[in-house]
XYZ file of C-alpha atoms in Angstrom:
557
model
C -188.417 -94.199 -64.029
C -185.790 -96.479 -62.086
C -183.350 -98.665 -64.052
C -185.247 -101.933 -63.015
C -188.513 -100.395 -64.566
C -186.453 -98.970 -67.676
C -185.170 -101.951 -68.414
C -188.683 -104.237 -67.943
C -191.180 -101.554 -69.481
C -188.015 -101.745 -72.504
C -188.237 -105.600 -73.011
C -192.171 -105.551 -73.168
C -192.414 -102.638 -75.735
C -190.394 -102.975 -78.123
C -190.216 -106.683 -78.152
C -186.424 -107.454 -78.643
C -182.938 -107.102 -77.025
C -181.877 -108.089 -73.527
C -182.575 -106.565 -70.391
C -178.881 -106.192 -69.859
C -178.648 -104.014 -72.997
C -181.407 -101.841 -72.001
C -179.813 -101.834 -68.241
C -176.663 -100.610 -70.685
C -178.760 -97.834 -72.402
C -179.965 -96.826 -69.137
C -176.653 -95.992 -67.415
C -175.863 -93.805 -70.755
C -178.653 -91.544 -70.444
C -178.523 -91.550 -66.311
C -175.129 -89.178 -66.772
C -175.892 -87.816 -63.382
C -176.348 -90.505 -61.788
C -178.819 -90.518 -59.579
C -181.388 -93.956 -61.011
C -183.568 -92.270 -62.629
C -184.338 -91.203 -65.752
C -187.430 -89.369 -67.734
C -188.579 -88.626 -71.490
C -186.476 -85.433 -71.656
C -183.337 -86.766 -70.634
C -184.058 -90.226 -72.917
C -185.412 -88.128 -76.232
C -182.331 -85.974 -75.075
C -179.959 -88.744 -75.701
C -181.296 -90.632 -78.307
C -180.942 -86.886 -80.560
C -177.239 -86.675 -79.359
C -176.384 -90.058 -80.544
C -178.242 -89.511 -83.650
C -176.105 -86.429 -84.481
C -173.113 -87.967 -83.630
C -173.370 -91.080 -85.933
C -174.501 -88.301 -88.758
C -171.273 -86.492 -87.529
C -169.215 -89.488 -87.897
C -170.716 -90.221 -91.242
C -169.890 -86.866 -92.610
C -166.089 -87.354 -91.466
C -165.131 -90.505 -92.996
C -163.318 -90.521 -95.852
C -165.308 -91.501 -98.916
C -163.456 -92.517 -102.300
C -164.090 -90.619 -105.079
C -164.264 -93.094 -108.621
C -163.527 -92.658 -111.673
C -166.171 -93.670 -114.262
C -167.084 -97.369 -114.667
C -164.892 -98.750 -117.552
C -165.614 -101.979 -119.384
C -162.241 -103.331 -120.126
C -161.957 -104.982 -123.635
C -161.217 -109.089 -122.939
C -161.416 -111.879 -124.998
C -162.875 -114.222 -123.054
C -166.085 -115.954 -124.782
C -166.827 -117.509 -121.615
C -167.596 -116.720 -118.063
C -164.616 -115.459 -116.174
C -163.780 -117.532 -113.039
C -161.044 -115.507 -111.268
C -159.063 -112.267 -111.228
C -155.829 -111.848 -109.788
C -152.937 -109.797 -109.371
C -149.060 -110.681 -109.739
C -146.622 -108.417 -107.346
C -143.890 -109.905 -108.521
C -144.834 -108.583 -111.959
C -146.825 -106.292 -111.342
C -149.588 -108.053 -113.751
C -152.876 -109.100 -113.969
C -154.610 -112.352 -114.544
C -157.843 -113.427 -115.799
C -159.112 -116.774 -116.725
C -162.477 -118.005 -118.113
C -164.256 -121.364 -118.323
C -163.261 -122.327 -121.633
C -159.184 -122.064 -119.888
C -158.378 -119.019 -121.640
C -155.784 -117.159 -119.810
C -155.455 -113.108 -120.070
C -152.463 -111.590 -119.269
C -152.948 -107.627 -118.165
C -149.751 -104.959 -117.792
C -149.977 -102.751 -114.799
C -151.692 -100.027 -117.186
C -154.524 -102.509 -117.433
C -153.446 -103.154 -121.658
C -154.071 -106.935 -122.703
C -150.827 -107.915 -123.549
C -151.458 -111.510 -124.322
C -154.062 -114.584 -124.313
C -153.091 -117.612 -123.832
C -155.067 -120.870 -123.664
C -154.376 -123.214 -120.307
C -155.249 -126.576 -121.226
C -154.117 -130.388 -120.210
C -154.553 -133.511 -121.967
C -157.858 -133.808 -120.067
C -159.337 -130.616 -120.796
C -159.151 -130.898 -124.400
C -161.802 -132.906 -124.172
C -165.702 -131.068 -124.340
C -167.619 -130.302 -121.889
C -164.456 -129.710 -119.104
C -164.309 -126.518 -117.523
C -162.074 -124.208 -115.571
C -163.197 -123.688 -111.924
C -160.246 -121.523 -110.466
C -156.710 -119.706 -110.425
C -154.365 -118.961 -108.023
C -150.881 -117.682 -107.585
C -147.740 -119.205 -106.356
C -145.902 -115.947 -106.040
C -142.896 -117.275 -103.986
C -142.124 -120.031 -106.380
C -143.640 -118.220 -109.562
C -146.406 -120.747 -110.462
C -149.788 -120.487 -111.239
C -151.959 -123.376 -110.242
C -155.284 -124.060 -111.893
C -158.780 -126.304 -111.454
C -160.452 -128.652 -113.867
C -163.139 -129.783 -113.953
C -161.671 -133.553 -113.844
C -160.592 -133.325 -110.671
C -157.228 -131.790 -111.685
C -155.034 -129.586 -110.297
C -152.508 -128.313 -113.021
C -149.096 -126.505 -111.704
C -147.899 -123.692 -114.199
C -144.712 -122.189 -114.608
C -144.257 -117.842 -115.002
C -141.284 -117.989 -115.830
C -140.533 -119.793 -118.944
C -140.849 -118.243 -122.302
C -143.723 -118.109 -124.512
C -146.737 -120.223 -123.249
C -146.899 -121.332 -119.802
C -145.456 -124.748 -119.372
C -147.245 -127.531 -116.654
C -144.803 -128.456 -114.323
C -147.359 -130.536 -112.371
C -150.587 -132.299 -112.564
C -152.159 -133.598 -109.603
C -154.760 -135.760 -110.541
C -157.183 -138.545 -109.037
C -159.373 -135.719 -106.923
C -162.250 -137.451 -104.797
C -164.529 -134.552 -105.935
C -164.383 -131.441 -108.309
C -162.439 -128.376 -106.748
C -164.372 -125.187 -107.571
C -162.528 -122.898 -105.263
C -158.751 -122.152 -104.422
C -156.508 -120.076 -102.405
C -153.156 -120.310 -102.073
C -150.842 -118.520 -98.975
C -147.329 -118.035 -97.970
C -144.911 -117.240 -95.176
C -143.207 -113.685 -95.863
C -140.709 -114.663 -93.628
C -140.118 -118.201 -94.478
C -141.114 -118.786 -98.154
C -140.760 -122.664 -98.191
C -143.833 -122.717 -95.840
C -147.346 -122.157 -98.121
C -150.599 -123.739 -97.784
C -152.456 -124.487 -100.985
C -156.360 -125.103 -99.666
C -159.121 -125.658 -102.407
C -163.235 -127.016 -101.716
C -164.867 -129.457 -104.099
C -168.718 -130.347 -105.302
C -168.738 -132.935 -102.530
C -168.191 -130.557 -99.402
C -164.856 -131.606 -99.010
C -161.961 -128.747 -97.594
C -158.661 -130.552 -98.543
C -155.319 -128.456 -97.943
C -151.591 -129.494 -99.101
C -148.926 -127.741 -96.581
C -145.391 -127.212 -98.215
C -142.568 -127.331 -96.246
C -140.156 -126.852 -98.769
C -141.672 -124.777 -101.401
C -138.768 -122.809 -102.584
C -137.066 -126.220 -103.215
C -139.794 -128.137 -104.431
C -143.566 -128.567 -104.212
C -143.624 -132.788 -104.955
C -140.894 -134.923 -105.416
C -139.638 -135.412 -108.898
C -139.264 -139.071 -109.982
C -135.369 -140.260 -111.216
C -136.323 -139.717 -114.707
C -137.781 -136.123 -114.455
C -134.311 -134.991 -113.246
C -133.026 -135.334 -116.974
C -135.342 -132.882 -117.578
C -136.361 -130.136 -115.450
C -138.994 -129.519 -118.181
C -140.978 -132.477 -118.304
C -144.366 -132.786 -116.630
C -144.611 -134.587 -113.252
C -148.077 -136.343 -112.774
C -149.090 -137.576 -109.348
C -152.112 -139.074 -108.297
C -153.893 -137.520 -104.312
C -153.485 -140.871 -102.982
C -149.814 -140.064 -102.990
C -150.047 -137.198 -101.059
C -152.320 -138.519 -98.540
C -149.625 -141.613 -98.001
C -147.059 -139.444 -97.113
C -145.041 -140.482 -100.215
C -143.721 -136.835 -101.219
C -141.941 -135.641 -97.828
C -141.751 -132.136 -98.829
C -145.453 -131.270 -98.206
C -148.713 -132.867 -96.000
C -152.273 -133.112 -96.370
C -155.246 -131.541 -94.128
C -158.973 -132.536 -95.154
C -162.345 -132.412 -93.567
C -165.782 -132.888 -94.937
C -167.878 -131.093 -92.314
C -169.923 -129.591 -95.258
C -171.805 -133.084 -95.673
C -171.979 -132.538 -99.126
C -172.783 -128.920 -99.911
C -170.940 -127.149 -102.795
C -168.064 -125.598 -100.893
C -167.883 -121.279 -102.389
C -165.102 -120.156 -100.973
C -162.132 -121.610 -98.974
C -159.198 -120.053 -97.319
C -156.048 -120.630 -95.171
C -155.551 -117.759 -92.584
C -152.267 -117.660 -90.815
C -153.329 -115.003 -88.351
C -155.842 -117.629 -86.885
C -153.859 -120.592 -87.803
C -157.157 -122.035 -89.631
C -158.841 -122.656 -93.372
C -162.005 -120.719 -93.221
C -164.436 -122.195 -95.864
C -168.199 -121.654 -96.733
C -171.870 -122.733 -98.058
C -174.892 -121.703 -98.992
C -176.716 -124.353 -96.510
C -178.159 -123.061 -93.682
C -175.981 -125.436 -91.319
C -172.048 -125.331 -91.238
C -172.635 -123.117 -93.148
C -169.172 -121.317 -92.304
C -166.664 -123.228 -90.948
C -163.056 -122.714 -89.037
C -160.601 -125.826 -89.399
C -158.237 -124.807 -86.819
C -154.697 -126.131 -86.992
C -153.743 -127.726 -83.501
C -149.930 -127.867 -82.218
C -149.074 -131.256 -84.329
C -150.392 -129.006 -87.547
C -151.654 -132.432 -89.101
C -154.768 -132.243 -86.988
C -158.105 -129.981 -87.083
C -160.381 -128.460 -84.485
C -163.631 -127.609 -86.222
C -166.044 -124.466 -85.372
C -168.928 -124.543 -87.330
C -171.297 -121.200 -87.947
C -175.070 -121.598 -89.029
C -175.901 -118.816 -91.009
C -179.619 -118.545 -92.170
C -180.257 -119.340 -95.695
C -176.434 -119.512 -96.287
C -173.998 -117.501 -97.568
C -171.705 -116.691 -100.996
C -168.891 -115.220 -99.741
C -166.774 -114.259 -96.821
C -163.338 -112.274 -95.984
C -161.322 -111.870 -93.046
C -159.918 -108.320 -91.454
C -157.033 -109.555 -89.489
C -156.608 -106.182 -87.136
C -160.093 -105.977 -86.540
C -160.438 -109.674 -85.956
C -163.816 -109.572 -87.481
C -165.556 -112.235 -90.514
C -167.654 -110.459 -92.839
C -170.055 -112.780 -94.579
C -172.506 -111.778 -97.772
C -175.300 -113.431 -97.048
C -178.082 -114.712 -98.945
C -180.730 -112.989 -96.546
C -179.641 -109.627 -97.805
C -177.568 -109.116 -94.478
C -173.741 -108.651 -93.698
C -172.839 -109.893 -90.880
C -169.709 -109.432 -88.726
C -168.366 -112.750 -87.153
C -165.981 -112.426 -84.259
C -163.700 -116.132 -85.044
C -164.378 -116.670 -81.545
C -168.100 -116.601 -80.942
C -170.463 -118.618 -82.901
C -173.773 -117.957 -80.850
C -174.573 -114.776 -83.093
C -172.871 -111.843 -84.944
C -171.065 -108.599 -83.433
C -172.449 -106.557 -86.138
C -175.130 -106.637 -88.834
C -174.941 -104.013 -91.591
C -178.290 -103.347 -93.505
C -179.194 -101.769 -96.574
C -179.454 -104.211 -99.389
C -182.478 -105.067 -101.202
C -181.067 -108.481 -103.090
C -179.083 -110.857 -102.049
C -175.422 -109.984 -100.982
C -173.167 -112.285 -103.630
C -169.671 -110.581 -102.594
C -167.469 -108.996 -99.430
C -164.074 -107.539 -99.485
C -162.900 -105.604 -96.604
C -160.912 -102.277 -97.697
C -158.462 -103.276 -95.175
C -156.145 -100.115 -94.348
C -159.052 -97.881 -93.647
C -161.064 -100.195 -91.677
C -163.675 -100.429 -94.306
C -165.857 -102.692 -96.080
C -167.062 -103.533 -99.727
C -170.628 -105.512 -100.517
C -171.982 -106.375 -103.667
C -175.427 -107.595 -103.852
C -177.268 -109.738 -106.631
C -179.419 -106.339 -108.504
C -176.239 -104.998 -109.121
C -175.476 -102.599 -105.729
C -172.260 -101.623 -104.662
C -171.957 -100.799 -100.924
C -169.253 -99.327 -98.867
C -169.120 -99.753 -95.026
C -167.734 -97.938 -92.268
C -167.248 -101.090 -90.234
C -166.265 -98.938 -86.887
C -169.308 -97.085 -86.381
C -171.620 -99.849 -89.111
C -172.674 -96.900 -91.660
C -173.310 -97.561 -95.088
C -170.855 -94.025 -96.809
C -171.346 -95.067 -100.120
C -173.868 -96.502 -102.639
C -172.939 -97.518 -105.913
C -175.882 -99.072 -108.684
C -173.368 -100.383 -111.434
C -174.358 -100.574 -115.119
C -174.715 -104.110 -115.695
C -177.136 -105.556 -118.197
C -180.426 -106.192 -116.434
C -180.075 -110.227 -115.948
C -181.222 -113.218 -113.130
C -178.811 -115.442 -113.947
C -175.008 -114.801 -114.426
C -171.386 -115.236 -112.704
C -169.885 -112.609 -110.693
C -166.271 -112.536 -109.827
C -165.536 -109.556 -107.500
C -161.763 -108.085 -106.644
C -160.491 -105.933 -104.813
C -156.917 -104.269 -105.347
C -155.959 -102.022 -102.440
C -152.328 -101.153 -103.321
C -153.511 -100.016 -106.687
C -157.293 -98.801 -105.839
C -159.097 -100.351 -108.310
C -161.925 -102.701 -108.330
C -162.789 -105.566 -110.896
C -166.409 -106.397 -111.037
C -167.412 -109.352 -113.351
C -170.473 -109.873 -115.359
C -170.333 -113.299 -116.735
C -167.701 -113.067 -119.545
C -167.647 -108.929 -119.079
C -165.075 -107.448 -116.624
C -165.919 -103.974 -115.256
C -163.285 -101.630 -113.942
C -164.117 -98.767 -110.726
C -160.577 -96.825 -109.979
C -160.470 -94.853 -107.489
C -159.337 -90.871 -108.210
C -156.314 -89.917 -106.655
C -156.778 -88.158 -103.401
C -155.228 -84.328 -102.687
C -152.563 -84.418 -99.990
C -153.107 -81.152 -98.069
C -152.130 -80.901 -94.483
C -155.154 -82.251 -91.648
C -156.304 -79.897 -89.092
C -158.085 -80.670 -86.457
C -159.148 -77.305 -84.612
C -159.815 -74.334 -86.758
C -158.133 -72.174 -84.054
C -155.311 -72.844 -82.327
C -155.179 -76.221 -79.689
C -154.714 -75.562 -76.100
C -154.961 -78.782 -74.426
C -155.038 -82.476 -75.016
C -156.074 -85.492 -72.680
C -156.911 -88.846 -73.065
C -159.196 -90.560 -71.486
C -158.488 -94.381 -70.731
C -162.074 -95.490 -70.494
C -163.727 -93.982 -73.535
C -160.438 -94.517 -75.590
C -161.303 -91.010 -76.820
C -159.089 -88.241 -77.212
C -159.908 -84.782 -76.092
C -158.896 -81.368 -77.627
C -159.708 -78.039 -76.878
C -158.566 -74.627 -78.544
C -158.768 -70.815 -78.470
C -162.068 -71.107 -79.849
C -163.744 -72.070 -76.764
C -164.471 -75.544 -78.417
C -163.755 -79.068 -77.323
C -163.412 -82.216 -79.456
C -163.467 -85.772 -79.056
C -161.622 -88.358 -81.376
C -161.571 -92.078 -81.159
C -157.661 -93.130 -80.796
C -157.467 -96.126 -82.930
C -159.540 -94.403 -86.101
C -158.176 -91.018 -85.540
C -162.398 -89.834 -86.020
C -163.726 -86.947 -84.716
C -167.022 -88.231 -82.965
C -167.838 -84.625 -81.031
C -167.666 -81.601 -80.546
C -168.784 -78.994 -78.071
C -168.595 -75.384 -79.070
C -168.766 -72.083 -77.283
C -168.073 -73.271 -74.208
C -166.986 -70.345 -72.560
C -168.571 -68.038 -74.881
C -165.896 -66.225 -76.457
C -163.395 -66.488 -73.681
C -160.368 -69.169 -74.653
C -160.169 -72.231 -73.105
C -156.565 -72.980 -71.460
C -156.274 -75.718 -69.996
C -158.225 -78.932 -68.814
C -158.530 -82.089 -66.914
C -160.457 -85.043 -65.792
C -161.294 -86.387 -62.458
C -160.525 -90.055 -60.968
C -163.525 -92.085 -62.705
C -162.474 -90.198 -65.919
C -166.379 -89.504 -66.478
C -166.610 -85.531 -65.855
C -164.426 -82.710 -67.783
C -163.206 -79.801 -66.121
C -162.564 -76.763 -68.427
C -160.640 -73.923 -67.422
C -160.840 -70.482 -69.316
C -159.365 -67.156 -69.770
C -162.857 -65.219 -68.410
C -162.000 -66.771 -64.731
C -164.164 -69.649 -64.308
C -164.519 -73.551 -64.515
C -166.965 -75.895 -65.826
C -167.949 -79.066 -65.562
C -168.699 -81.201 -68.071
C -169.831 -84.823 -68.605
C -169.312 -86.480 -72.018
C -172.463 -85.721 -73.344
C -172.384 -81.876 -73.537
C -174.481 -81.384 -69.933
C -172.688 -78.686 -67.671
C -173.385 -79.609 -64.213
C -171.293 -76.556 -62.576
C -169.540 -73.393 -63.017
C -166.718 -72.160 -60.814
C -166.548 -68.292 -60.446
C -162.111 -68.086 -60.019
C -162.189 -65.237 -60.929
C -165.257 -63.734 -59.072
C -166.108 -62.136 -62.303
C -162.942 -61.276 -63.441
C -160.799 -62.152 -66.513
C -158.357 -64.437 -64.803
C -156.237 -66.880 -67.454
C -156.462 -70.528 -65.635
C -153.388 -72.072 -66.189
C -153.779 -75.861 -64.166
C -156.643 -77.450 -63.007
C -155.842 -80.583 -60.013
C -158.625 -82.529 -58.996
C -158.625 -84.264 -55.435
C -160.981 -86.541 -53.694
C -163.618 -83.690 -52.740
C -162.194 -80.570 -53.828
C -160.654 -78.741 -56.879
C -157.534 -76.832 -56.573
C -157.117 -74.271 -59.433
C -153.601 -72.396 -60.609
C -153.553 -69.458 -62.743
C -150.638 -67.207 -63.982
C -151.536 -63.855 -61.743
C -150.001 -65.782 -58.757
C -153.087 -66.582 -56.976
C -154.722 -70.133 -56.267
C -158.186 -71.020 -55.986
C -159.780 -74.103 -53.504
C -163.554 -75.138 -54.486
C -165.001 -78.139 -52.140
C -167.469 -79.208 -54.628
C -169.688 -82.796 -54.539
C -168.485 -83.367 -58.216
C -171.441 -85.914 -58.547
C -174.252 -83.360 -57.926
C -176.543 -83.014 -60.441
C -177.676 -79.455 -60.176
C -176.292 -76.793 -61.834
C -174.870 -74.024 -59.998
C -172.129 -71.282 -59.906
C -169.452 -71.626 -56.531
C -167.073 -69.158 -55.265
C -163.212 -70.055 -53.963
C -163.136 -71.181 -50.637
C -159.281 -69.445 -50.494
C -158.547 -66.490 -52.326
C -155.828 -65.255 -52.674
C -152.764 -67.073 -52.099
């Protein structure tokens, strides 16, 4: 079957994908070449890449948990946010009602403490959300009335409120708060309200002050400083800005966050349209160019891998998808596997993996390079339709908080043996790399070859007894870096192509043990060294796609 037939017989069949992807799949099975392909070679395939992703599967590195642990709060009411303090290396927890748990690094509640303004002691007002302020040591939390209270960490006893912004358009139910390591005065507080607004205050001069303090608050530093958002959005306070758009239309905005990687404030919805959005900061900083992503059915939660440049999104369909920032036509990836709804997504960032928690209570973990689900995870929740999930993710410390309405779960992850990596069970002989795979390639006494992807470090395959049980000493690869030459101690050369198909055997030695110590490949020939100070000329079509054993043109030197 030609490539042009492949590729239209594809498209009718099975009923989806392009014709350039199937013109893609083609060219992988066609390793020789030669446009065309039949059932063997494409059944062939298909098995080889089926054993590879089980390969791959096998080699990641799994956590092992401990045993779910329920940890013992005090919170009567459903907890709204988790967070953790570096600076003190403490936790936080705060529930509707505004009561405010403070955690020690050994995960012992050390105090409650109840975070309340003149407005909240009023019934029926709730806490929305927490953040932290950990280059000025605040904590900043939402009412509820369409407050934003400013905390201070540092005083004695109960927190004191520094600030109160009040005079909100609409209710802020989500916050995130982020700063400049290397400049701390520059943070960017960013919260979403009822009304699908995304509002942002940028502080300039953080470490100095977040709002101006009026005459009479300078008499003391202790008194609360109430300002209203019309201030801010005059320009009256000079050491911080406000960014705001309402691209939502009035959707309940579920997450919201600045990103300084893509200079933008990511927020979300569970609408169908702009559904996701990217508010991108342009070069004045007080203006925003909006991307909007249409997700169907919506989605609950997103997070950002900076390295990877990739959005994950839990989506209400039951699908994670991976967003590049860049491309809003349709995802890069789509991991499946839930049965429910996916309510939560937290990339495990330093090993390039990802966390999804779905609505019947499933804990998945991802191997975002090669889109494997490694790990399932059915946590013991009480069996319920209808509660509040708060999910969090500490990677320094390797534990995860799961929330069940007023009920915090904890999942830590067992400490993992340090013993020294090897690679080859025998000793390594060679090592190339080749530029267009972005694969590295091993081989050792053991006649075997592997292949690793360079930026995960992954072994994707391996070839064994290649030679039989004659070493293998050296290697190399020709000009289109699509064929591997293997040289061995039993005198002859092979030729490989990346899927494990030997196309041709040199006889070196002419059937005798000769130890190949270089292998140069030219335009149409092969010139072969080897220690017993002979060399070894084959003029060989490299691209021929029959197997067969050649003899030296010149031998000996």
């Amino acid at each position: 079957m030609s490539r042009e037939e492949f590729m239209q017989r594809m498209t009718e069949t099975v009923g989806w994908g392009t014709k350039q992807e199937y013109g893609e799949l083609f060219d992988k099975v066609d390793v020789a070449q030669d446009g065309f392909i039949n059932w063997d070679k494409l059944t062939s395939f298909m098995l080889f890449a089926l054993y590879e992703k089980d390969e791959r599967a096998k080699a990641t590195v799994v956590p092992a948990w401990k045993d779910f642990e329920f940890l013992p709060v005090k919170h009567k009411d459903t907890i709204q946010k988790v967070i953790f303090l570096k600076s003190s290396s403490r936790y936080l927890t705060i529930s509707k009602e505004g009561l405010l748990g403070v955690w020690g690094e050994n995960l012992k509640l050390q105090e409650t403490l109840p975070i309340t303004s003149d407005a909240t002691k009023l019934k029926h007002l709730w806490v929305t959300s927490l953040v932290s302020l950990e280059n000025v040591n605040k904590i900043a939390v939402a009412f509820t009335s369409k407050e934003i209270c400013f905390y201070d960490l540092l005083s004695k006893g109960e927190f004191p409120c520094q600030y109160k912004l009040q005079g909100l358009k609409g209710t802020p139910i989500c916050m995130e708060y982020w700063y400049d390591p290397l400049d701390a005065n520059k943070s960017v507080l960013s919260f979403g309200d009822i009304t699908g607004k995304v509002q942002a205050i940028v502080f300039t001069t953080a470490l100095i002050s977040l709002f101006e303090r009026p005459a009479s608050a300078h008499e003391d530093e202790e008194a609360m400083v109430t300002l209203s958002w019309e201030e801010l959005l005059s320009g009256y306070h000079k050491c911080c800005y406000t960014l705001q758009h309402n691209l939502h239309h009035g959707d309940w905005v579920r997450q919201v966050t600045y990103n300084a990687s893509l200079d933008a404030i990511i927020s979300s919805t569970t609408s169908n349209t702009h559904t996701m959005v990217l508010a991108w900061r342009e070069k004045s900083k007080k203006h925003l160019k909006m991307t909007s992503f249409n997700v169907a059915e919506g989605i609950h939660a997103f997070d950002y891998h900076s390295q990877l440049n990739l959005i994950a999104t839990a989506g209400i369909n039951k699908k994670v998808c991976l967003w590049n920032p860049y491309v809003v036509s349709k995802p890069v990836g789509v991991l499946w596997g839930h049965s429910a709804s996916v309510i939560a997504v937290q990339f495990f960032a330093a090993r390039k993996q990802l966390f999804s928690f779905s609505k019947d209570k499933v804990l998945r973990l991802w191997d975002i390079q090669h889109q494997l689900s490694i790990q399932r995870i059915a946590c013991p929740f009480p069996k319920s339709q209808d509660f509040r999930c708060v999910f969090h993710f500490d990677e320094a410390h390797g534990r995860l908080f799961i929330s069940f309405n007023n009920q915090l779960a904890l999942l830590a992850m067992k400490s993992e043996a340090r013993r020294r990596a090897k690679s080859h069970k025998k000793a390594v002989t060679c090592v190339l790399y080749n530029s267009v795979l972005k694969q590295v390639v091993s081989s050792d006494v053991g006649s075997t070859v592997s292949f690793w992807m360079i930026d995960t470090g992954q072994k994707i395959k391996q070839f064994t007894g290649c030679h039989g049980n004659a070493e293998i000493s050296t290697m190399a690869l020709d000009a289109n870096e699509t064929r591997l030459l293997t040289g061995s101690t039993d005198g002859t050369v092979k030729v490989w192509d990346f899927s494990g198909y030997c196309h041709h055997t040199l006889n070196v030695g002419q059937e005798g043990a000769v130890e190949i110590s270089q292998i140069l490949v030219l335009q149409k020939t092969i010139l072969v060294m080897g220690w017993e100070r002979h060399q070894a000329l084959h003029f060989l079509p490299i691209l021929a796609c029959q197997i067969h054993r050649s003899a030296p043109r010149y031998w000996p030197f």
